[in-house]
PDB file of N, CA and C and ligand atoms in Angstrom:
ATOM      1  N   MET Q1451       0.683 -17.185  -2.190  1.00  0.00           N
ATOM      2  CA  MET Q1451       1.374 -18.007  -3.178  1.00  0.00           C
ATOM      3  C   MET Q1451       2.842 -17.632  -3.274  1.00  0.00           C
ATOM      4  N   ILE Q1452       3.137 -16.317  -3.298  1.00  0.00           N
ATOM      5  CA  ILE Q1452       4.529 -15.871  -3.373  1.00  0.00           C
ATOM      6  C   ILE Q1452       5.274 -16.296  -2.105  1.00  0.00           C
ATOM      7  N   LYS Q1453       4.608 -16.152  -0.933  1.00  0.00           N
ATOM      8  CA  LYS Q1453       5.248 -16.552   0.320  1.00  0.00           C
ATOM      9  C   LYS Q1453       5.604 -18.031   0.284  1.00  0.00           C
ATOM     10  N   GLU Q1454       4.701 -18.874  -0.221  1.00  0.00           N
ATOM     11  CA  GLU Q1454       4.979 -20.308  -0.310  1.00  0.00           C
ATOM     12  C   GLU Q1454       6.175 -20.577  -1.202  1.00  0.00           C
ATOM     13  N   GLN Q1455       6.278 -19.863  -2.328  1.00  0.00           N
ATOM     14  CA  GLN Q1455       7.394 -20.061  -3.241  1.00  0.00           C
ATOM     15  C   GLN Q1455       8.712 -19.706  -2.565  1.00  0.00           C
ATOM     16  N   VAL Q1456       8.726 -18.611  -1.811  1.00  0.00           N
ATOM     17  CA  VAL Q1456       9.936 -18.194  -1.088  1.00  0.00           C
ATOM     18  C   VAL Q1456      10.323 -19.266  -0.076  1.00  0.00           C
ATOM     19  N   LEU Q1457       9.338 -19.794   0.652  1.00  0.00           N
ATOM     20  CA  LEU Q1457       9.617 -20.813   1.654  1.00  0.00           C
ATOM     21  C   LEU Q1457      10.209 -22.068   1.017  1.00  0.00           C
ATOM     22  N   LEU Q1458       9.718 -22.423  -0.151  1.00  0.00           N
ATOM     23  CA  LEU Q1458      10.209 -23.630  -0.807  1.00  0.00           C
ATOM     24  C   LEU Q1458      11.603 -23.436  -1.368  1.00  0.00           C
ATOM     25  N   GLU Q1459      11.922 -22.207  -1.793  1.00  0.00           N
ATOM     26  CA  GLU Q1459      13.229 -21.954  -2.400  1.00  0.00           C
ATOM     27  C   GLU Q1459      14.308 -21.676  -1.363  1.00  0.00           C
ATOM     28  N   ASP Q1460      13.943 -21.054  -0.250  1.00  0.00           N
ATOM     29  CA  ASP Q1460      14.933 -20.708   0.771  1.00  0.00           C
ATOM     30  C   ASP Q1460      15.163 -21.909   1.685  1.00  0.00           C
ATOM     31  N   GLN Q1461      16.238 -22.607   1.478  1.00  0.00           N
ATOM     32  CA  GLN Q1461      16.522 -23.820   2.248  1.00  0.00           C
ATOM     33  C   GLN Q1461      17.714 -23.631   3.192  1.00  0.00           C
ATOM     34  N   GLU Q1462      18.127 -22.392   3.402  1.00  0.00           N
ATOM     35  CA  GLU Q1462      19.283 -22.122   4.268  1.00  0.00           C
ATOM     36  C   GLU Q1462      19.097 -22.672   5.682  1.00  0.00           C
ATOM     37  N   TRP Q1463      17.860 -22.661   6.163  1.00  0.00           N
ATOM     38  CA  TRP Q1463      17.586 -23.119   7.517  1.00  0.00           C
ATOM     39  C   TRP Q1463      18.020 -24.562   7.740  1.00  0.00           C
ATOM     40  N   ARG Q1464      18.040 -25.360   6.670  1.00  0.00           N
ATOM     41  CA  ARG Q1464      18.388 -26.783   6.814  1.00  0.00           C
ATOM     42  C   ARG Q1464      19.789 -26.978   7.385  1.00  0.00           C
ATOM     43  N   LYS Q1465      20.671 -26.015   7.137  1.00  0.00           N
ATOM     44  CA  LYS Q1465      22.053 -26.135   7.641  1.00  0.00           C
ATOM     45  C   LYS Q1465      22.103 -26.140   9.165  1.00  0.00           C
ATOM     46  N   HIS Q1466      21.059 -25.598   9.797  1.00  0.00           N
ATOM     47  CA  HIS Q1466      21.030 -25.486  11.254  1.00  0.00           C
ATOM     48  C   HIS Q1466      20.108 -26.510  11.907  1.00  0.00           C
ATOM     49  N   ALA Q1467      19.628 -27.458  11.126  1.00  0.00           N
ATOM     50  CA  ALA Q1467      18.666 -28.434  11.632  1.00  0.00           C
ATOM     51  C   ALA Q1467      19.308 -29.394  12.635  1.00  0.00           C
ATOM     52  N   SER Q1468      18.672 -29.540  13.775  1.00  0.00           N
ATOM     53  CA  SER Q1468      19.174 -30.468  14.799  1.00  0.00           C
ATOM     54  C   SER Q1468      19.157 -31.912  14.310  1.00  0.00           C
ATOM     55  N   CYS Q1469      18.227 -32.230  13.427  1.00  0.00           N
ATOM     56  CA  CYS Q1469      18.103 -33.621  12.973  1.00  0.00           C
ATOM     57  C   CYS Q1469      19.263 -34.064  12.076  1.00  0.00           C
ATOM     58  N   LEU Q1470      20.110 -33.145  11.661  1.00  0.00           N
ATOM     59  CA  LEU Q1470      21.272 -33.531  10.865  1.00  0.00           C
ATOM     60  C   LEU Q1470      22.176 -34.473  11.646  1.00  0.00           C
ATOM     61  N   HIS Q1471      22.060 -34.436  12.965  1.00  0.00           N
ATOM     62  CA  HIS Q1471      22.921 -35.251  13.817  1.00  0.00           C
ATOM     63  C   HIS Q1471      22.267 -36.578  14.194  1.00  0.00           C
ATOM     64  N   PHE Q1472      21.113 -36.880  13.596  1.00  0.00           N
ATOM     65  CA  PHE Q1472      20.395 -38.112  13.905  1.00  0.00           C
ATOM     66  C   PHE Q1472      20.067 -38.870  12.619  1.00  0.00           C
ATOM     67  N   SER Q1473      19.790 -40.143  12.776  1.00  0.00           N
ATOM     68  CA  SER Q1473      19.383 -40.954  11.630  1.00  0.00           C
ATOM     69  C   SER Q1473      18.011 -40.494  11.134  1.00  0.00           C
ATOM     70  N   ALA Q1474      17.842 -40.485   9.826  1.00  0.00           N
ATOM     71  CA  ALA Q1474      16.548 -40.123   9.234  1.00  0.00           C
ATOM     72  C   ALA Q1474      15.456 -41.098   9.662  1.00  0.00           C
ATOM     73  N   VAL Q1475      15.843 -42.303  10.034  1.00  0.00           N
ATOM     74  CA  VAL Q1475      14.860 -43.303  10.465  1.00  0.00           C
ATOM     75  C   VAL Q1475      14.079 -42.801  11.673  1.00  0.00           C
ATOM     76  N   LEU Q1476      14.723 -42.040  12.544  1.00  0.00           N
ATOM     77  CA  LEU Q1476      14.035 -41.505  13.721  1.00  0.00           C
ATOM     78  C   LEU Q1476      12.858 -40.622  13.307  1.00  0.00           C
ATOM     79  N   PHE Q1477      12.977 -39.940  12.203  1.00  0.00           N
ATOM     80  CA  PHE Q1477      11.947 -38.987  11.773  1.00  0.00           C
ATOM     81  C   PHE Q1477      10.971 -39.582  10.757  1.00  0.00           C
ATOM     82  N   PHE Q1478      11.403 -40.637  10.061  1.00  0.00           N
ATOM     83  CA  PHE Q1478      10.552 -41.193   9.006  1.00  0.00           C
ATOM     84  C   PHE Q1478      10.209 -42.669   9.198  1.00  0.00           C
ATOM     85  N   GLY Q1479      10.887 -43.355  10.115  1.00  0.00           N
ATOM     86  CA  GLY Q1479      10.639 -44.775  10.296  1.00  0.00           C
ATOM     87  C   GLY Q1479      11.273 -45.578   9.176  1.00  0.00           C
ATOM     88  N   PHE Q1480      11.160 -46.910   9.276  1.00  0.00           N
ATOM     89  CA  PHE Q1480      11.725 -47.774   8.244  1.00  0.00           C
ATOM     90  C   PHE Q1480      10.746 -47.939   7.083  1.00  0.00           C
ATOM     91  N   ASP Q1481       9.532 -48.346   7.424  1.00  0.00           N
ATOM     92  CA  ASP Q1481       8.522 -48.590   6.396  1.00  0.00           C
ATOM     93  C   ASP Q1481       7.134 -48.614   7.036  1.00  0.00           C
ATOM     94  N   ASP Q1482       6.122 -48.989   6.274  1.00  0.00           N
ATOM     95  CA  ASP Q1482       4.747 -48.959   6.769  1.00  0.00           C
ATOM     96  C   ASP Q1482       4.405 -50.109   7.712  1.00  0.00           C
ATOM     97  N   THR Q1483       5.346 -51.024   7.933  1.00  0.00           N
ATOM     98  CA  THR Q1483       5.044 -52.169   8.801  1.00  0.00           C
ATOM     99  C   THR Q1483       5.363 -51.867  10.271  1.00  0.00           C
ATOM    100  N   GLU Q1484       5.786 -50.670  10.561  1.00  0.00           N
ATOM    101  CA  GLU Q1484       6.139 -50.296  11.933  1.00  0.00           C
ATOM    102  C   GLU Q1484       4.901 -50.409  12.837  1.00  0.00           C
ATOM    103  N   PRO Q1485       5.003 -51.182  13.919  1.00  0.00           N
ATOM    104  CA  PRO Q1485       3.865 -51.316  14.838  1.00  0.00           C
ATOM    105  C   PRO Q1485       3.500 -49.947  15.424  1.00  0.00           C
ATOM    106  N   PRO Q1486       2.211 -49.674  15.618  1.00  0.00           N
ATOM    107  CA  PRO Q1486       1.758 -48.366  16.098  1.00  0.00           C
ATOM    108  C   PRO Q1486       2.436 -47.907  17.388  1.00  0.00           C
ATOM    109  N   ALA Q1487       2.611 -48.813  18.341  1.00  0.00           N
ATOM    110  CA  ALA Q1487       3.220 -48.419  19.618  1.00  0.00           C
ATOM    111  C   ALA Q1487       4.672 -47.988  19.405  1.00  0.00           C
ATOM    112  N   GLU Q1488       5.382 -48.708  18.550  1.00  0.00           N
ATOM    113  CA  GLU Q1488       6.775 -48.341  18.264  1.00  0.00           C
ATOM    114  C   GLU Q1488       6.833 -47.024  17.498  1.00  0.00           C
ATOM    115  N   LYS Q1489       5.877 -46.851  16.588  1.00  0.00           N
ATOM    116  CA  LYS Q1489       5.841 -45.607  15.814  1.00  0.00           C
ATOM    117  C   LYS Q1489       5.628 -44.409  16.733  1.00  0.00           C
ATOM    118  N   ARG Q1490       4.686 -44.532  17.674  1.00  0.00           N
ATOM    119  CA  ARG Q1490       4.422 -43.426  18.607  1.00  0.00           C
ATOM    120  C   ARG Q1490       5.660 -43.103  19.436  1.00  0.00           C
ATOM    121  N   LEU Q1491       6.341 -44.145  19.915  1.00  0.00           N
ATOM    122  CA  LEU Q1491       7.545 -43.941  20.722  1.00  0.00           C
ATOM    123  C   LEU Q1491       8.623 -43.243  19.893  1.00  0.00           C
ATOM    124  N   ARG Q1492       8.819 -43.729  18.655  1.00  0.00           N
ATOM    125  CA  ARG Q1492       9.824 -43.126  17.774  1.00  0.00           C
ATOM    126  C   ARG Q1492       9.470 -41.667  17.485  1.00  0.00           C
ATOM    127  N   GLU Q1493       8.210 -41.415  17.182  1.00  0.00           N
ATOM    128  CA  GLU Q1493       7.799 -40.041  16.870  1.00  0.00           C
ATOM    129  C   GLU Q1493       7.978 -39.111  18.073  1.00  0.00           C
ATOM    130  N   ASP Q1494       7.671 -39.635  19.272  1.00  0.00           N
ATOM    131  CA  ASP Q1494       7.861 -38.813  20.472  1.00  0.00           C
ATOM    132  C   ASP Q1494       9.337 -38.460  20.662  1.00  0.00           C
ATOM    133  N   GLN Q1495      10.212 -39.422  20.360  1.00  0.00           N
ATOM    134  CA  GLN Q1495      11.656 -39.154  20.491  1.00  0.00           C
ATOM    135  C   GLN Q1495      12.108 -38.132  19.454  1.00  0.00           C
ATOM    136  N   ALA Q1496      11.569 -38.247  18.239  1.00  0.00           N
ATOM    137  CA  ALA Q1496      11.921 -37.280  17.189  1.00  0.00           C
ATOM    138  C   ALA Q1496      11.443 -35.883  17.568  1.00  0.00           C
ATOM    139  N   LYS Q1497      10.244 -35.814  18.134  1.00  0.00           N
ATOM    140  CA  LYS Q1497       9.702 -34.503  18.535  1.00  0.00           C
ATOM    141  C   LYS Q1497      10.572 -33.833  19.587  1.00  0.00           C
ATOM    142  N   LEU Q1498      11.166 -34.618  20.480  1.00  0.00           N
ATOM    143  CA  LEU Q1498      12.060 -34.038  21.487  1.00  0.00           C
ATOM    144  C   LEU Q1498      13.233 -33.347  20.820  1.00  0.00           C
ATOM    145  N   VAL Q1499      13.736 -33.934  19.738  1.00  0.00           N
ATOM    146  CA  VAL Q1499      14.819 -33.294  18.977  1.00  0.00           C
ATOM    147  C   VAL Q1499      14.298 -31.996  18.367  1.00  0.00           C
ATOM    148  N   CYS Q1500      13.121 -32.053  17.785  1.00  0.00           N
ATOM    149  CA  CYS Q1500      12.529 -30.871  17.140  1.00  0.00           C
ATOM    150  C   CYS Q1500      12.308 -29.737  18.141  1.00  0.00           C
ATOM    151  N   PHE Q1501      11.854 -30.073  19.329  1.00  0.00           N
ATOM    152  CA  PHE Q1501      11.522 -29.020  20.288  1.00  0.00           C
ATOM    153  C   PHE Q1501      12.746 -28.221  20.712  1.00  0.00           C
ATOM    154  N   GLU Q1502      13.933 -28.787  20.532  1.00  0.00           N
ATOM    155  CA  GLU Q1502      15.178 -28.066  20.850  1.00  0.00           C
ATOM    156  C   GLU Q1502      15.820 -27.478  19.598  1.00  0.00           C
ATOM    157  N   CYS Q1503      15.198 -27.668  18.468  1.00  0.00           N
ATOM    158  CA  CYS Q1503      15.805 -27.272  17.186  1.00  0.00           C
ATOM    159  C   CYS Q1503      15.662 -25.751  16.960  1.00  0.00           C
ATOM    160  N   PRO Q1504      16.756 -25.091  16.577  1.00  0.00           N
ATOM    161  CA  PRO Q1504      16.697 -23.635  16.385  1.00  0.00           C
ATOM    162  C   PRO Q1504      15.918 -23.211  15.134  1.00  0.00           C
ATOM    163  N   VAL Q1505      15.623 -24.142  14.257  1.00  0.00           N
ATOM    164  CA  VAL Q1505      14.898 -23.761  13.030  1.00  0.00           C
ATOM    165  C   VAL Q1505      13.557 -24.489  12.938  1.00  0.00           C
ATOM    166  N   ARG Q1506      12.992 -24.756  14.101  1.00  0.00           N
ATOM    167  CA  ARG Q1506      11.719 -25.503  14.124  1.00  0.00           C
ATOM    168  C   ARG Q1506      10.623 -24.786  13.325  1.00  0.00           C
ATOM    169  N   GLN Q1507      10.474 -23.488  13.537  1.00  0.00           N
ATOM    170  CA  GLN Q1507       9.394 -22.772  12.844  1.00  0.00           C
ATOM    171  C   GLN Q1507       9.620 -22.777  11.327  1.00  0.00           C
ATOM    172  N   GLU Q1508      10.853 -22.552  10.916  1.00  0.00           N
ATOM    173  CA  GLU Q1508      11.156 -22.565   9.475  1.00  0.00           C
ATOM    174  C   GLU Q1508      10.849 -23.934   8.881  1.00  0.00           C
ATOM    175  N   CYS Q1509      11.205 -24.970   9.624  1.00  0.00           N
ATOM    176  CA  CYS Q1509      10.952 -26.339   9.174  1.00  0.00           C
ATOM    177  C   CYS Q1509       9.455 -26.602   9.040  1.00  0.00           C
ATOM    178  N   LEU Q1510       8.701 -26.188  10.043  1.00  0.00           N
ATOM    179  CA  LEU Q1510       7.249 -26.390   9.998  1.00  0.00           C
ATOM    180  C   LEU Q1510       6.634 -25.598   8.843  1.00  0.00           C
ATOM    181  N   ASP Q1511       7.063 -24.360   8.677  1.00  0.00           N
ATOM    182  CA  ASP Q1511       6.538 -23.535   7.575  1.00  0.00           C
ATOM    183  C   ASP Q1511       6.819 -24.199   6.227  1.00  0.00           C
ATOM    184  N   TYR Q1512       8.045 -24.721   6.094  1.00  0.00           N
ATOM    185  CA  TYR Q1512       8.402 -25.396   4.853  1.00  0.00           C
ATOM    186  C   TYR Q1512       7.506 -26.619   4.622  1.00  0.00           C
ATOM    187  N   ALA Q1513       7.385 -27.458   5.658  1.00  0.00           N
ATOM    188  CA  ALA Q1513       6.608 -28.694   5.523  1.00  0.00           C
ATOM    189  C   ALA Q1513       5.153 -28.411   5.160  1.00  0.00           C
ATOM    190  N   LEU Q1514       4.599 -27.351   5.751  1.00  0.00           N
ATOM    191  CA  LEU Q1514       3.213 -26.990   5.429  1.00  0.00           C
ATOM    192  C   LEU Q1514       3.117 -26.492   3.992  1.00  0.00           C
ATOM    193  N   SER Q1515       4.081 -25.683   3.569  1.00  0.00           N
ATOM    194  CA  SER Q1515       4.071 -25.150   2.206  1.00  0.00           C
ATOM    195  C   SER Q1515       4.261 -26.257   1.171  1.00  0.00           C
ATOM    196  N   ALA Q1516       5.160 -27.177   1.486  1.00  0.00           N
ATOM    197  CA  ALA Q1516       5.469 -28.269   0.553  1.00  0.00           C
ATOM    198  C   ALA Q1516       4.470 -29.416   0.663  1.00  0.00           C
ATOM    199  N   ARG Q1517       3.580 -29.310   1.658  1.00  0.00           N
ATOM    200  CA  ARG Q1517       2.607 -30.383   1.935  1.00  0.00           C
ATOM    201  C   ARG Q1517       3.311 -31.740   2.087  1.00  0.00           C
ATOM    202  N   GLU Q1518       4.378 -31.709   2.906  1.00  0.00           N
ATOM    203  CA  GLU Q1518       5.110 -32.952   3.186  1.00  0.00           C
ATOM    204  C   GLU Q1518       4.143 -33.933   3.844  1.00  0.00           C
ATOM    205  N   SER Q1519       4.016 -35.098   3.280  1.00  0.00           N
ATOM    206  CA  SER Q1519       2.991 -36.037   3.752  1.00  0.00           C
ATOM    207  C   SER Q1519       3.549 -37.169   4.607  1.00  0.00           C
ATOM    208  N   HIS Q1520       4.859 -37.176   4.824  1.00  0.00           N
ATOM    209  CA  HIS Q1520       5.455 -38.237   5.643  1.00  0.00           C
ATOM    210  C   HIS Q1520       6.459 -37.641   6.617  1.00  0.00           C
ATOM    211  N   GLY Q1521       6.575 -38.302   7.740  1.00  0.00           N
ATOM    212  CA  GLY Q1521       7.640 -37.968   8.675  1.00  0.00           C
ATOM    213  C   GLY Q1521       7.323 -36.831   9.630  1.00  0.00           C
ATOM    214  N   ILE Q1522       8.255 -36.648  10.551  1.00  0.00           N
ATOM    215  CA  ILE Q1522       8.168 -35.565  11.528  1.00  0.00           C
ATOM    216  C   ILE Q1522       8.876 -34.346  10.953  1.00  0.00           C
ATOM    217  N   TRP Q1523       8.161 -33.240  10.886  1.00  0.00           N
ATOM    218  CA  TRP Q1523       8.732 -31.958  10.448  1.00  0.00           C
ATOM    219  C   TRP Q1523       8.242 -30.906  11.437  1.00  0.00           C
ATOM    220  N   GLY Q1524       9.140 -30.064  11.893  1.00  0.00           N
ATOM    221  CA  GLY Q1524       8.730 -28.990  12.792  1.00  0.00           C
ATOM    222  C   GLY Q1524       8.071 -29.485  14.065  1.00  0.00           C
ATOM    223  N   GLY Q1525       8.387 -30.686  14.475  1.00  0.00           N
ATOM    224  CA  GLY Q1525       7.826 -31.223  15.714  1.00  0.00           C
ATOM    225  C   GLY Q1525       6.424 -31.778  15.570  1.00  0.00           C
ATOM    226  N   MET Q1526       5.970 -31.966  14.337  1.00  0.00           N
ATOM    227  CA  MET Q1526       4.619 -32.498  14.133  1.00  0.00           C
ATOM    228  C   MET Q1526       4.639 -33.699  13.191  1.00  0.00           C
ATOM    229  N   THR Q1527       3.717 -34.616  13.448  1.00  0.00           N
ATOM    230  CA  THR Q1527       3.518 -35.734  12.535  1.00  0.00           C
ATOM    231  C   THR Q1527       2.730 -35.243  11.316  1.00  0.00           C
ATOM    232  N   ASP Q1528       2.609 -36.091  10.311  1.00  0.00           N
ATOM    233  CA  ASP Q1528       1.825 -35.734   9.125  1.00  0.00           C
ATOM    234  C   ASP Q1528       0.369 -35.448   9.502  1.00  0.00           C
ATOM    235  N   VAL Q1529      -0.183 -36.250  10.397  1.00  0.00           N
ATOM    236  CA  VAL Q1529      -1.574 -36.055  10.829  1.00  0.00           C
ATOM    237  C   VAL Q1529      -1.724 -34.727  11.558  1.00  0.00           C
ATOM    238  N   GLU Q1530      -0.791 -34.436  12.441  1.00  0.00           N
ATOM    239  CA  GLU Q1530      -0.842 -33.175  13.198  1.00  0.00           C
ATOM    240  C   GLU Q1530      -0.701 -31.973  12.253  1.00  0.00           C
ATOM    241  N   ARG Q1531       0.146 -32.098  11.243  1.00  0.00           N
ATOM    242  CA  ARG Q1531       0.309 -30.979  10.297  1.00  0.00           C
ATOM    243  C   ARG Q1531      -0.964 -30.743   9.499  1.00  0.00           C
ATOM    244  N   ARG Q1532      -1.625 -31.819   9.111  1.00  0.00           N
ATOM    245  CA  ARG Q1532      -2.882 -31.653   8.359  1.00  0.00           C
ATOM    246  C   ARG Q1532      -3.933 -30.956   9.214  1.00  0.00           C
ATOM    247  N   ARG Q1533      -4.029 -31.389  10.483  1.00  0.00           N
ATOM    248  CA  ARG Q1533      -5.001 -30.742  11.397  1.00  0.00           C
ATOM    249  C   ARG Q1533      -4.656 -29.269  11.585  1.00  0.00           C
ATOM    250  N   TYR Q1534      -3.364 -29.002  11.776  1.00  0.00           N
ATOM    251  CA  TYR Q1534      -2.907 -27.619  11.990  1.00  0.00           C
ATOM    252  C   TYR Q1534      -3.224 -26.779  10.761  1.00  0.00           C
ATOM    253  N   ALA Q1535      -2.956 -27.315   9.581  1.00  0.00           N
ATOM    254  CA  ALA Q1535      -3.209 -26.568   8.345  1.00  0.00           C
ATOM    255  C   ALA Q1535      -4.698 -26.310   8.167  1.00  0.00           C
ATOM    256  N   ASN Q1536      -5.521 -27.290   8.497  1.00  0.00           N
ATOM    257  CA  ASN Q1536      -6.974 -27.127   8.355  1.00  0.00           C
ATOM    258  C   ASN Q1536      -7.508 -26.084   9.317  1.00  0.00           C
ATOM    259  N   ARG Q1537      -6.943 -26.038  10.525  1.00  0.00           N
ATOM    260  CA  ARG Q1537      -7.384 -25.038  11.510  1.00  0.00           C
ATOM    261  C   ARG Q1537      -6.969 -23.642  11.097  1.00  0.00           C
ATOM    262  N   SER Q1538      -5.829 -23.530  10.410  1.00  0.00           N
ATOM    263  CA  SER Q1538      -5.271 -22.230  10.040  1.00  0.00           C
ATOM    264  C   SER Q1538      -5.953 -21.617   8.822  1.00  0.00           C
ATOM    265  N   ARG Q1539      -6.789 -22.397   8.141  1.00  0.00           N
ATOM    266  CA  ARG Q1539      -7.430 -21.878   6.921  1.00  0.00           C
ATOM    267  C   ARG Q1539      -8.594 -20.976   7.246  1.00  0.00           C
TER     268      ARG Q1539
HETATM  269  S1  SF4 U1370      12.283 -29.089  13.539  1.00  0.00           S
HETATM  270 FE1  SF4 U1370      12.791 -31.250  13.659  1.00  0.00          FE
HETATM  271  S2  SF4 U1370      12.604 -32.065  11.578  1.00  0.00           S
HETATM  272 FE2  SF4 U1370      12.680 -29.821  11.460  1.00  0.00          FE
HETATM  273  S3  SF4 U1370      14.813 -29.314  11.098  1.00  0.00           S
HETATM  274 FE3  SF4 U1370      14.483 -29.240  13.292  1.00  0.00          FE
HETATM  275  S4  SF4 U1370      14.996 -31.264  14.077  1.00  0.00           S
HETATM  276 FE4  SF4 U1370      14.751 -31.434  11.853  1.00  0.00          FE
END
């Protein structure tokens, strides 16, 4: 619990995020009407940015702690993060 609180409060890693140089739409999409094939393509492109990001692990740790339910964080979709969190329990 204390570790989660620290992760949520320490946001310094965001200053080094590679996604700062890209539109948020790449990571979150426009809305729920996005066709599945386009969504997969967009998410794959966002993940490529994440895989080169120097704070990928910090981002993923934050997203898991905050239970972020939308978008690409730490190179994972919301579905992938839920699976990862369930496996880690
Ligand atoms: S891992 Fe991806 S979503 Fe997280 S900060 Fe880096 S580029 Fe942004």
